[in-house]
XYZ file of N, CA, C and O in Angstrom:
816
model
N -26.126 -13.010 9.020
C -25.008 -13.347 10.697
C -24.022 -13.198 10.222
O -22.905 -11.968 10.346
N -23.168 -13.106 8.433
C -22.059 -13.172 8.075
C -22.403 -11.142 7.909
O -21.257 -10.791 8.222
N -23.056 -10.958 7.906
C -23.322 -9.125 6.995
C -23.166 -8.752 8.018
O -22.191 -7.872 8.704
N -23.823 -9.426 9.573
C -23.109 -8.902 10.983
C -22.291 -8.462 11.496
O -20.842 -7.542 12.008
N -21.374 -9.722 11.178
C -19.227 -9.986 11.993
C -18.912 -8.936 10.336
O -17.985 -8.594 10.566
N -19.514 -8.646 9.398
C -18.225 -8.031 8.003
C -18.446 -7.039 8.817
O -17.287 -5.947 9.302
N -19.898 -6.445 9.271
C -19.950 -5.008 9.630
C -19.002 -5.037 11.202
O -18.488 -3.309 11.266
N -18.664 -5.207 12.022
C -18.321 -5.897 13.217
C -16.820 -5.068 12.725
O -16.333 -5.081 13.622
N -16.691 -6.548 11.824
C -15.013 -6.262 11.963
C -14.250 -4.900 10.630
O -14.119 -4.104 10.997
N -15.251 -4.207 10.223
C -14.953 -2.806 9.422
C -15.526 -2.175 9.975
O -14.408 -1.440 9.984
N -15.861 -1.842 11.278
C -16.190 -0.387 12.615
C -15.064 -1.242 12.774
O -14.381 0.263 13.838
N -14.323 -1.852 13.821
C -13.298 -1.888 14.094
C -11.489 -1.509 13.261
O -10.707 -1.376 14.474
N -11.604 -2.486 12.484
C -10.744 -1.825 11.613
C -10.486 0.148 12.123
O -9.163 0.158 11.907
N -11.631 0.690 10.977
C -11.846 1.683 11.242
C -12.169 2.306 12.659
O -10.903 3.524 12.751
N -12.708 1.789 13.371
C -11.829 2.897 15.306
C -10.907 2.668 15.627
O -10.091 3.324 15.667
N -9.874 1.545 14.656
C -8.358 1.451 15.484
C -7.854 1.929 14.912
O -6.866 2.577 15.489
N -8.279 2.541 12.576
C -6.820 2.948 11.856
C -7.586 4.638 12.652
O -6.546 5.391 12.694
N -8.960 5.436 13.199
C -8.677 6.369 13.285
C -8.096 7.376 14.402
O -7.812 8.218 14.455
N -8.226 5.725 15.916
C -7.859 5.995 16.841
C -6.226 6.560 16.278
O -5.219 7.586 17.672
N -5.472 5.618 15.626
C -4.183 4.983 15.279
C -3.550 6.678 14.678
O -3.045 7.279 14.965
N -4.561 7.212 14.641
C -4.158 8.657 12.804
C -4.471 8.741 14.290
O -3.542 10.456 14.304
N -5.379 9.505 14.898
C -4.995 10.990 15.653
C -4.706 10.704 16.612
O -3.868 11.913 17.026
N -4.167 9.955 17.521
C -2.822 9.744 18.564
C -1.557 10.244 17.939
O -0.731 10.633 18.915
N -1.162 9.422 17.050
C 0.164 10.302 16.523
C 0.226 11.797 15.061
O -0.317 11.366 14.523
N 1.385 11.809 15.894
C 1.998 13.825 14.846
C 3.800 13.001 14.787
O 3.955 12.739 14.997
N 3.235 13.392 13.229
C 4.084 13.284 12.482
C 5.406 14.698 13.309
O 4.770 15.043 13.321
N 6.768 13.212 13.728
C 7.617 14.752 13.977
C 9.191 14.856 12.660
O 9.671 13.650 12.610
N 9.582 15.901 12.665
C 11.110 16.431 12.071
C 10.665 15.936 10.213
O 11.063 16.820 9.552
N 9.783 15.284 10.263
C 9.157 14.827 8.241
C 8.352 16.068 7.696
O 8.642 16.809 8.561
N 8.644 16.208 6.904
C 7.811 16.905 6.010
C 6.375 17.195 6.326
O 5.838 15.716 6.747
N 5.202 18.186 6.103
C 4.334 18.864 5.823
C 3.572 16.786 5.774
O 3.512 16.498 4.058
N 3.044 16.856 6.504
C 1.574 14.749 6.045
C 0.119 14.589 5.536
O -0.052 16.509 5.558
N 0.397 14.593 4.555
C -0.670 14.719 3.436
C -1.425 13.875 3.398
O -0.198 12.241 3.548
N -2.540 13.380 2.809
C -3.872 12.422 3.296
C -4.219 11.877 2.075
O -4.679 12.399 0.915
N -4.300 10.705 1.375
C -4.447 10.255 0.079
C -5.615 9.418 0.405
O -5.099 7.515 0.713
N -6.780 9.073 -1.195
C -7.127 8.246 -0.818
C -7.363 7.907 -1.803
O -7.712 8.113 -3.137
N -7.728 5.697 -1.675
C -7.312 5.863 -3.961
C -8.994 4.045 -4.051
O -9.394 3.322 -2.779
N -9.563 4.603 -5.036
C -10.508 3.898 -4.695
C -10.232 2.488 -5.623
O -10.311 1.730 -7.458
N -9.287 1.341 -4.389
C -8.905 0.428 -5.461
C -9.639 -0.999 -4.945
O -9.288 -2.384 -4.764
N -10.707 -0.666 -5.438
C -12.333 -1.418 -5.612
C -12.345 -2.647 -6.074
O -12.550 -4.262 -6.337
N -11.441 -2.999 -7.894
C -10.674 -3.090 -8.291
C -10.205 -4.491 -8.280
O -9.475 -3.450 -7.596
N -10.319 -5.631 -8.449
C -9.224 -6.910 -7.863
C -7.765 -6.580 -9.116
O -7.109 -7.004 -9.408
N -8.283 -5.465 -10.835
C -7.587 -6.255 -11.838
C -6.936 -4.346 -12.053
O -5.561 -4.839 -13.672
N -7.039 -4.187 -11.236
C -6.970 -2.441 -11.789
C -5.481 -1.854 -10.804
O -5.914 -1.173 -9.458
N -4.549 -1.694 -11.869
C -3.595 -0.792 -11.521
C -3.189 0.993 -10.818
O -3.671 1.544 -11.508
N -3.528 1.713 -10.074
C -3.593 3.197 -9.941
C -2.484 3.107 -8.873
O -1.394 2.904 -8.176
N -1.189 4.568 -10.609
C -0.181 5.038 -9.814
C 0.218 6.515 -9.980
O -1.092 7.280 -10.087
N 0.397 5.975 -8.998
C 0.693 7.336 -7.417
C 1.576 8.255 -7.745
O 3.420 7.079 -7.341
N 2.076 9.650 -7.860
C 3.383 9.842 -8.161
C 3.093 10.845 -6.350
O 2.570 11.444 -6.732
N 4.532 10.488 -5.630
C 4.645 11.890 -4.692
C 4.736 12.774 -5.283
O 4.245 13.677 -4.679
N 4.852 13.551 -6.005
C 5.653 14.443 -7.190
C 5.027 15.572 -7.056
O 3.802 16.359 -6.914
N 3.257 14.954 -8.052
C 2.190 15.310 -8.693
C 1.248 14.711 -7.314
O -0.257 15.741 -7.506
N 1.692 14.174 -6.480
C 1.226 14.361 -5.331
C -0.925 13.492 -5.375
O -2.200 14.159 -4.661
N -1.137 12.661 -5.990
C -2.498 12.420 -7.277
C -2.037 11.210 -7.682
O -0.236 10.952 -8.259
N -2.496 9.865 -7.777
C -2.863 8.812 -9.232
C -2.472 10.329 -10.407
O -3.065 10.795 -11.092
N -1.683 9.471 -11.366
C -1.059 10.364 -12.304
C -2.321 8.754 -13.846
O -2.365 9.837 -14.795
N -3.255 7.768 -13.700
C -2.475 6.777 -14.225
C -3.007 5.336 -13.371
O -3.436 5.505 -12.470
N -4.233 5.206 -14.572
C -4.431 3.821 -14.032
C -4.312 2.900 -14.619
O -4.019 2.524 -17.028
N -4.331 1.759 -14.418
C -4.447 0.316 -15.829
C -4.284 -1.248 -15.348
O -4.421 -1.454 -14.703
N -4.049 -1.608 -16.434
C -5.331 -3.132 -16.196
C -3.971 -4.014 -16.217
O -3.036 -3.780 -16.613
N -3.973 -5.429 -15.533
C -3.426 -6.536 -15.231
C -3.742 -7.352 -16.390
O -3.715 -7.754 -16.048
N -2.915 -6.220 -17.194
C -2.100 -6.965 -18.514
C -0.966 -7.116 -19.510
O -0.491 -5.803 -18.685
N -0.849 -6.914 -19.896
C 1.105 -7.213 -20.626
C 0.375 -6.199 -21.586
O 1.932 -5.676 -21.028
N 0.025 -5.462 -21.764
C -0.375 -4.355 -22.469
C 0.455 -3.230 -21.388
O 0.712 -2.268 -22.160
N -1.002 -3.777 -20.639
C -1.160 -2.194 -19.665
C 0.509 -2.102 -18.578
O 0.427 -1.596 -18.544
N 0.522 -3.375 -18.246
C 2.497 -3.870 -18.041
C 3.412 -2.565 -18.632
O 3.935 -2.175 -18.054
N 3.652 -3.073 -19.586
C 4.490 -2.634 -20.721
C 4.251 -1.552 -20.575
O 5.186 -0.865 -20.575
N 2.968 -0.430 -20.596
C 3.296 0.697 -20.675
C 3.950 1.276 -20.042
O 4.819 2.598 -19.915
N 2.872 0.823 -18.368
C 3.233 1.604 -17.233
C 5.128 1.139 -16.769
O 5.980 2.126 -16.667
N 5.568 0.121 -16.492
C 6.858 -0.137 -16.853
C 8.175 0.736 -17.433
O 9.444 0.659 -16.644
N 7.288 1.030 -18.532
C 8.266 1.719 -19.614
C 8.574 3.125 -19.268
O 8.877 4.604 -19.603
N 7.302 3.518 -18.096
C 7.387 5.861 -17.318
C 8.374 5.526 -16.506
O 7.856 4.301 -15.230
N 8.258 6.792 -15.971
C 9.703 6.991 -14.480
C 8.771 8.577 -14.154
O 9.433 8.820 -12.830
N 7.155 8.695 -14.129
C 6.586 9.036 -14.181
C 5.080 8.982 -12.596
O 4.810 9.856 -12.045
N 5.313 7.575 -12.238
C 4.503 7.342 -10.594
C 5.559 6.776 -9.497
O 7.126 6.539 -10.338
N 5.831 6.899 -9.108
C 5.981 5.625 -8.063
C 5.823 4.778 -7.069
O 6.503 3.654 -6.872
N 4.613 4.896 -6.873
C 4.160 2.961 -6.192
C 2.445 3.362 -6.830
O 1.956 4.319 -7.732
N 1.722 1.987 -6.859
C 0.872 1.753 -7.659
C 0.022 0.657 -6.504
O 0.910 -0.107 -5.503
N -1.229 0.530 -5.815
C -1.687 0.281 -5.069
C -3.284 -0.857 -6.153
O -3.950 0.023 -7.365
N -3.375 -1.781 -6.448
C -4.238 -2.737 -6.906
C -5.054 -3.370 -5.938
O -4.394 -4.548 -5.070
N -6.071 -3.727 -5.096
C -6.446 -4.166 -3.635
C -5.759 -3.723 -2.882
O -5.230 -3.298 -2.301
N -5.069 -5.184 -2.412
C -3.780 -5.402 -1.080
C -3.202 -4.413 -1.075
O -1.432 -5.684 -1.034
N -2.567 -5.025 -2.720
C -1.218 -5.646 -3.452
C -0.329 -3.670 -4.028
O -1.161 -2.678 -3.931
N 0.583 -3.834 -3.028
C 1.440 -2.981 -4.003
C 2.267 -3.001 -4.750
O 3.318 -3.370 -5.080
N 2.505 -1.248 -5.811
C 3.925 -1.855 -6.647
C 5.291 -0.941 -6.241
O 4.484 0.405 -6.825
N 6.343 -0.314 -6.708
C 7.296 0.997 -6.865
C 7.150 0.113 -8.145
O 7.364 -0.274 -8.557
N 8.282 1.971 -8.606
C 9.215 2.527 -9.692
C 10.634 0.713 -10.324
O 11.478 2.449 -10.216
N 10.680 -0.344 -9.483
C 11.296 -0.489 -9.567
C 11.385 -2.025 -9.840
O 10.717 -2.854 -10.035
N 12.498 -2.540 -10.581
C 12.991 -4.430 -9.464
C 12.132 -4.387 -11.808
O 11.938 -4.129 -12.434
N 11.170 -5.269 -11.435
C 10.356 -6.235 -12.228
C 9.715 -4.876 -12.547
O 8.414 -5.878 -13.582
N 9.271 -3.902 -12.295
C 7.756 -3.415 -12.686
C 8.506 -2.037 -13.389
O 7.267 -1.111 -13.684
N 10.508 -2.660 -13.638
C 9.773 -0.710 -14.364
C 11.119 -1.423 -15.884
O 11.522 -2.560 -15.883
N 10.599 -1.060 -16.784
C 11.886 -1.515 -17.699
C 12.611 0.114 -18.458
O 13.708 -0.389 -19.486
N 12.859 1.159 -17.690
C 13.146 2.291 -17.733
C 13.915 2.926 -17.462
O 14.635 4.400 -16.660
N 14.808 1.588 -16.332
C 16.164 2.220 -15.161
C 15.529 3.064 -14.014
O 15.682 3.396 -13.994
N 13.954 2.760 -13.405
C 13.842 3.984 -12.720
C 14.274 3.100 -11.336
O 14.625 1.752 -11.298
N 13.658 3.808 -10.295
C 15.566 3.828 -8.958
C 14.401 3.655 -7.525
O 14.408 3.933 -6.895
N 12.820 3.633 -7.862
C 12.015 3.176 -7.146
C 12.829 2.168 -5.725
O 13.122 1.377 -6.205
N 11.978 1.989 -4.807
C 12.595 0.379 -3.815
C 11.142 1.031 -2.588
O 10.820 1.953 -2.532
N 11.525 -0.458 -1.791
C 10.959 0.068 -0.608
C 11.323 -0.270 0.200
O 12.561 -1.483 0.812
N 11.678 -0.329 1.861
C 11.855 -0.572 3.206
C 11.115 -0.879 3.185
O 9.758 0.426 3.681
N 10.931 -1.834 4.890
C 9.715 -1.752 5.901
C 9.962 -2.031 6.682
O 10.647 -1.696 7.337
N 9.538 -1.088 8.080
C 10.036 -0.995 8.755
C 9.728 -1.997 9.679
O 8.988 -2.837 10.122
N 10.669 -1.931 11.068
C 10.087 -3.197 12.073
C 8.894 -3.009 12.849
O 8.523 -1.586 12.977
N 8.136 -3.484 12.955
C 7.149 -3.693 12.949
C 6.188 -2.469 14.529
O 5.176 -2.220 14.400
N 7.213 -2.319 15.354
C 7.420 -1.769 16.986
C 7.590 -0.451 16.247
O 6.851 1.060 17.092
N 8.228 0.252 15.516
C 7.963 1.454 14.800
C 7.109 2.812 13.979
O 6.223 1.495 13.455
N 6.300 4.018 14.659
C 5.373 3.818 14.262
C 5.695 4.696 13.980
O 7.273 5.571 13.719
N 5.064 5.561 12.480
C 4.921 6.724 11.571
C 5.335 7.727 12.486
O 6.099 8.330 11.136
N 4.839 8.515 13.176
C 5.249 9.123 14.197
C 6.647 9.645 14.593
O 7.692 10.415 14.416
N 7.191 8.161 14.805
C 9.266 8.099 15.565
C 9.621 8.857 13.935
O 11.261 8.724 13.993
N 9.025 7.791 12.922
C 9.989 8.131 11.337
C 10.213 9.964 11.008
O 9.286 10.194 10.588
N 12.075 10.242 11.072
C 11.819 12.040 10.605
C 13.187 11.925 10.241
O 13.611 12.888 9.796
N 13.301 10.097 9.611
C 14.527 10.586 9.420
C 14.694 9.354 8.306
O 14.365 8.596 8.945
N 15.585 8.997 7.379
C 15.717 8.003 7.172
C 17.392 6.894 7.669
O 19.007 7.802 8.028
N 16.093 5.729 7.916
C 17.452 4.789 8.783
C 19.045 4.650 8.601
O 19.250 4.862 7.205
N 20.244 4.307 9.433
C 22.089 4.314 8.464
C 21.037 3.002 7.867
O 21.628 1.473 8.569
N 22.558 3.522 6.309
C 21.984 2.436 5.351
C 21.286 0.616 5.729
O 21.441 -0.182 5.455
N 19.842 1.554 5.040
C 18.657 1.357 4.512
C 18.965 0.237 3.612
O 19.027 0.754 2.572
N 18.828 -0.527 3.193
C 18.121 -2.098 1.652
C 17.036 -2.447 0.950
O 16.215 -2.037 2.849
N 16.918 -1.109 0.459
C 15.113 -1.259 0.061
C 15.437 -2.429 -1.165
O 16.523 -2.742 -2.218
N 14.216 -2.494 -0.833
C 14.012 -3.913 -1.512
C 13.606 -4.073 -3.205
O 12.889 -2.484 -2.820
N 13.743 -4.052 -4.507
C 12.902 -4.045 -5.815
C 12.118 -4.758 -6.059
O 11.792 -5.727 -5.566
N 10.478 -4.928 -6.674
C 9.529 -5.234 -6.950
C 10.158 -6.923 -7.798
O 11.254 -6.817 -8.131
N 8.582 -8.061 -7.923
C 10.091 -8.945 -7.960
C 8.617 -9.487 -8.288
O 7.080 -9.772 -7.957
N 8.303 -10.737 -9.451
C 7.499 -11.626 -9.619
C 7.252 -12.495 -8.822
O 7.527 -13.161 -8.431
N 5.816 -11.954 -8.525
C 5.615 -13.220 -7.085
C 4.513 -14.115 -8.057
O 3.650 -13.633 -8.293
N 4.183 -15.385 -7.287
C 3.366 -16.493 -7.569
C 1.911 -16.698 -6.589
O 3.091 -17.154 -5.411
N 1.823 -16.351 -6.895
C 0.010 -16.698 -5.635
C -1.038 -17.686 -6.569
O -1.416 -17.775 -8.186
N -1.598 -18.431 -5.076
C -2.351 -19.321 -6.350
C -4.164 -18.720 -5.242
O -3.820 -18.336 -3.471
N -5.426 -18.215 -5.758
C -6.076 -18.165 -5.515
C -7.667 -18.852 -6.395
O -7.134 -19.513 -6.571
N -9.047 -18.150 -5.518
C -9.713 -18.735 -6.458
C -10.318 -18.328 -7.666
O -10.555 -19.200 -8.351
N -8.501 -16.970 -8.684
C -8.884 -16.993 -10.328
C -7.838 -18.304 -10.508
O -7.615 -18.150 -11.641
N -7.639 -19.010 -9.876
C -5.773 -19.732 -10.194
C -4.831 -19.749 -9.440
O -4.182 -18.597 -9.048
N -3.819 -19.755 -10.472
C -2.140 -19.917 -10.601
C -2.227 -18.101 -10.504
O -2.334 -18.173 -12.125
N -1.552 -17.300 -10.168
C -0.884 -15.802 -11.015
C 0.436 -16.092 -10.404
O 0.197 -15.520 -10.060
N 0.775 -15.217 -11.177
C 2.308 -14.240 -11.078
C 2.269 -12.739 -11.952
O 1.440 -12.335 -13.228
N 2.806 -12.469 -10.306
C 2.601 -10.997 -11.308
C 3.497 -9.783 -9.851
O 3.956 -10.589 -9.260
N 3.819 -9.086 -11.253
C 4.999 -8.359 -10.611
C 4.430 -6.815 -9.693
O 3.558 -6.616 -9.379
N 4.985 -7.408 -8.261
C 4.696 -6.075 -6.941
C 5.672 -6.187 -6.199
O 6.705 -6.994 -6.165
N 5.817 -5.352 -5.721
C 6.590 -5.796 -4.224
C 6.032 -6.294 -2.485
O 4.935 -6.662 -2.543
N 6.723 -6.537 -1.841
C 6.868 -6.320 -0.936
C 5.292 -6.487 0.417
O 5.134 -6.704 1.312
N 5.301 -5.200 0.281
C 4.584 -3.857 0.981
C 3.060 -4.757 0.483
O 2.379 -4.935 -0.056
N 2.071 -4.504 1.623
C 0.819 -4.577 1.560
C 0.174 -3.659 2.200
O 0.331 -2.671 2.397
N -0.574 -3.148 1.636
C -1.647 -2.212 2.066
C -2.684 -2.376 3.614
O -2.103 -1.585 4.715
N -2.461 -3.745 3.131
C -3.094 -4.542 4.522
C -2.907 -5.759 5.579
O -2.482 -5.875 3.937
N -2.922 -6.838 6.133
C -2.266 -7.664 6.183
C -3.297 -8.719 6.782
O -4.185 -7.809 7.628
N -3.692 -10.335 6.783
C -5.078 -10.312 6.965
C -4.719 -11.735 8.191
O -3.329 -12.325 8.510
N -5.424 -11.926 9.116
C -4.812 -13.222 10.316
C -4.839 -14.574 9.648
O -5.677 -14.717 8.167
N -4.083 -15.009 9.464
C -3.441 -17.027 8.691
C -3.315 -17.474 9.609
O -3.690 -17.723 11.173
N -4.371 -18.782 8.549
C -3.727 -19.784 9.706
C -3.001 -20.872 10.031
O -1.911 -19.926 9.275
N -2.467 -21.683 11.311
C -0.899 -22.245 10.886
C -0.056 -22.755 9.475
O 0.322 -22.834 9.665
N -1.343 -22.901 8.675
C -0.674 -23.459 7.689
C -0.974 -22.312 5.968
O -0.141 -22.632 4.951
N -1.424 -20.988 6.731
C -0.804 -20.060 6.085
C -1.891 -19.128 4.726
O -1.802 -17.987 4.765
N -3.317 -20.303 5.316
C -4.070 -19.566 4.733
C -5.224 -18.655 5.827
O -4.458 -18.812 7.008
N -5.796 -17.455 4.679
C -6.333 -17.115 5.363
C -7.591 -17.471 5.974
O -8.447 -18.644 5.693
N -7.682 -16.129 7.412
C -9.246 -17.126 8.266
C -10.460 -16.475 7.444
O -10.616 -14.781 6.628
N -10.941 -16.761 6.871
C -12.716 -16.437 7.099
C -13.432 -16.610 7.790
O -13.716 -17.130 8.999
N -14.590 -14.699 7.925
C -13.770 -13.961 6.817
C -13.275 -13.710 7.353
O -11.905 -13.582 8.717
N -12.968 -12.320 7.007
C -10.741 -11.891 7.031
C -10.689 -11.093 7.622
O -11.579 -10.009 8.767
N -10.004 -11.470 8.886
C -9.723 -10.221 9.852
C -8.563 -9.356 9.710
O -7.267 -10.606 9.322
N -8.168 -7.888 9.295
C -7.496 -7.098 9.438
C -6.128 -6.944 10.190
O -6.913 -6.825 10.809
N -5.330 -6.499 9.264
C -4.281 -6.134 10.284
C -3.492 -4.599 10.488
O -3.035 -4.896 8.991
N -3.222 -3.786 10.817
C -2.584 -2.817 10.448
C -0.918 -2.878 9.871
O -1.090 -3.566 9.982
N -0.989 -2.246 8.303
C 0.669 -2.551 8.066
C 1.572 -2.040 8.677
O 1.022 -1.289 9.702
N 2.589 -2.532 8.115
C 3.931 -1.449 9.146
C 4.402 -0.363 8.970
O 3.490 0.236 7.013
N 4.783 0.729 9.022
C 5.262 2.087 8.175
C 6.069 1.889 7.285
O 7.964 0.416 7.587
N 6.103 1.642 6.111
C 7.186 1.728 5.284
C 8.515 3.387 4.627
O 7.087 3.407 5.345
N 8.731 3.116 4.177
C 9.408 4.569 3.492
C 10.213 3.803 1.983
O 10.509 2.419 1.244
N 9.029 4.643 1.167
C 9.456 4.380 -0.214
C 10.605 5.065 -0.500
O 10.929 6.641 -0.963
N 11.273 4.813 -2.273
C 12.037 5.336 -2.491
C 11.228 6.217 -4.278
O 10.937 5.428 -4.398
N 11.753 7.260 -4.408
C 10.665 7.130 -5.854
C 11.107 7.360 -6.911
O 12.633 6.910 -6.637
N 10.557 7.197 -8.064
C 10.818 6.639 -9.431
C 12.593 6.870 -9.624
O 13.436 6.610 -10.276
N 13.028 7.989 -9.565
C 13.797 8.742 -9.748
C 15.643 8.970 -8.998
O 16.667 9.093 -8.887
N 15.264 8.167 -7.380
C 16.113 8.200 -7.020
C 16.549 8.897 -5.747
O 17.253 8.386 -4.710
N 15.971 10.182 -6.407
C 16.585 10.681 -4.716
C 15.284 10.459 -3.930
O 15.861 12.293 -2.745
N 14.508 11.305 -3.557
C 13.621 11.615 -1.859
C 12.574 10.156 -2.008
O 12.822 8.733 -2.490
N 12.295 9.927 -0.827
C 11.822 9.051 0.066
C 11.115 9.764 1.418
O 10.849 10.494 1.481
N 9.699 8.512 0.951
C 9.258 9.134 1.351
C 7.897 7.660 2.524
O 8.460 7.184 2.393
N 7.337 8.667 3.877
C 7.732 6.795 4.969
C 6.343 7.334 3.819
O 5.135 8.650 4.138
N 5.137 6.406 4.917
C 4.045 5.768 3.985
C 3.186 4.919 5.287
O 3.724 4.452 5.370
N 2.087 5.128 5.688
C 1.066 5.200 6.509
C 0.190 3.911 6.308
O -0.907 5.356 5.641
N -0.308 3.210 5.791
C -1.700 2.810 5.264
C -2.358 2.803 6.586
O -3.105 1.671 7.100
N -3.554 3.721 6.807
C -4.809 4.045 7.104
C -6.330 3.505 7.401
O -7.112 3.308 8.365
N -5.998 2.574 6.352
C -7.778 3.066 5.972
C -7.732 1.991 4.300
O -7.162 1.741 3.102
N -8.272 0.297 5.121
C -8.508 -0.390 3.669
C -10.190 -0.773 3.381
O -10.028 -1.114 2.596
N -10.941 -0.203 4.598
C -12.933 -0.336 4.957
C -13.280 0.935 4.534
O -12.282 1.557 6.040
N -14.000 0.697 4.437
C -14.750 2.729 3.936
C -15.401 2.486 5.638
O -15.679 1.267 5.928
N -16.304 3.547 5.740
C -17.561 4.016 6.360
C -18.865 3.163 6.151
O -18.998 2.319 6.839
N -19.018 2.552 5.682
C -19.471 1.602 4.822
C -19.664 -0.260 4.800
O -19.460 -0.903 4.492
N -18.305 -0.726 4.982
C -17.950 -1.346 5.336
C -17.612 -2.674 3.803
O -17.286 -3.161 3.513
N -17.187 -1.715 2.667
C -17.093 -1.824 2.308
C -15.384 -1.739 1.481
O -14.212 -0.720 1.636
N -14.816 -3.054 1.552
C -13.046 -3.254 0.762
C -12.811 -2.703 -0.064
O -13.214 -2.228 -0.704
N -11.477 -1.767 -0.076
C -10.574 -1.543 -1.380
C -10.195 0.489 -1.201
O -10.010 0.616 -2.069
N -11.348 0.656 -0.291
C -10.985 1.832 -0.901
C -10.129 2.408 0.581
O -9.766 2.426 1.662
N -9.199 2.254 -0.119
C -7.219 2.603 0.266
C -7.007 3.787 1.065
O -6.453 5.027 -0.147
N -6.603 4.085 1.930
C -6.138 5.125 2.535
C -4.852 5.573 3.082
O -4.302 4.751 3.465
N -3.889 6.548 3.065
C -2.144 6.426 3.163
C -1.740 8.360 3.388
O -2.628 9.274 3.100
N -1.302 7.507 4.425
C -0.439 9.159 4.761
C 0.968 9.169 4.183
O 1.693 7.948 4.305
N 1.254 10.605 4.302
C 2.993 10.132 3.667
C 3.610 11.385 3.546
O 2.196 12.637 3.666
N 4.649 11.841 3.989
C 5.582 12.431 3.889
C 7.154 12.990 4.224
O 7.109 11.414 3.476
N 8.074 12.763 3.194
C 9.211 13.185 3.280
C 10.100 12.827 4.502
O 9.678 14.100 5.012
N 10.707 12.194 3.736
C 12.042 12.375 5.114
C 13.042 12.785 4.174
O 13.615 13.348 3.591
N 13.508 13.942 5.289
C 15.173 14.425 4.376
C 16.631 13.871 4.806
O 16.754 13.033 5.977
């Protein structure tokens, strides 16, 4: 029974995001490209460069790996399951100038063709959360690959119910470029979570 529920939720999420993707055609901004990351590991960060259009490397959620990646400026965003990092704030020791702007919930990816007036870009912060592994504190952005339906007390419904995230605008590590990003997938065609796919395009 549980397997049937998971398969139904996976099919619904994939169908929803596929339909949304087919109906939206980007306007004005740079050509949209797509990228997929196998983020099934709960501890591995995948560091992506918009300039290189690919993941430039991975690192575990350890002090040694974080120290190494936070000292680099050749990545712009990083993904670990549904968490996201930008090269900014507590996620950089090299003075990187990345950041995040979250578009209003009613803004579509296609409608974003330029930077909003005077956008406030948020930097990464240390966030403490409780889970099955206990209490952990991790540096990451407020951006999420996917959102979960929660109960009144804020706890997650089980089995999970997934909602699409809002459209985000990410500033590159050098602070010179901006990219709109739409996370279009978290569950692959086989119903496996952690397969993250996103569309992105430059904003002028």
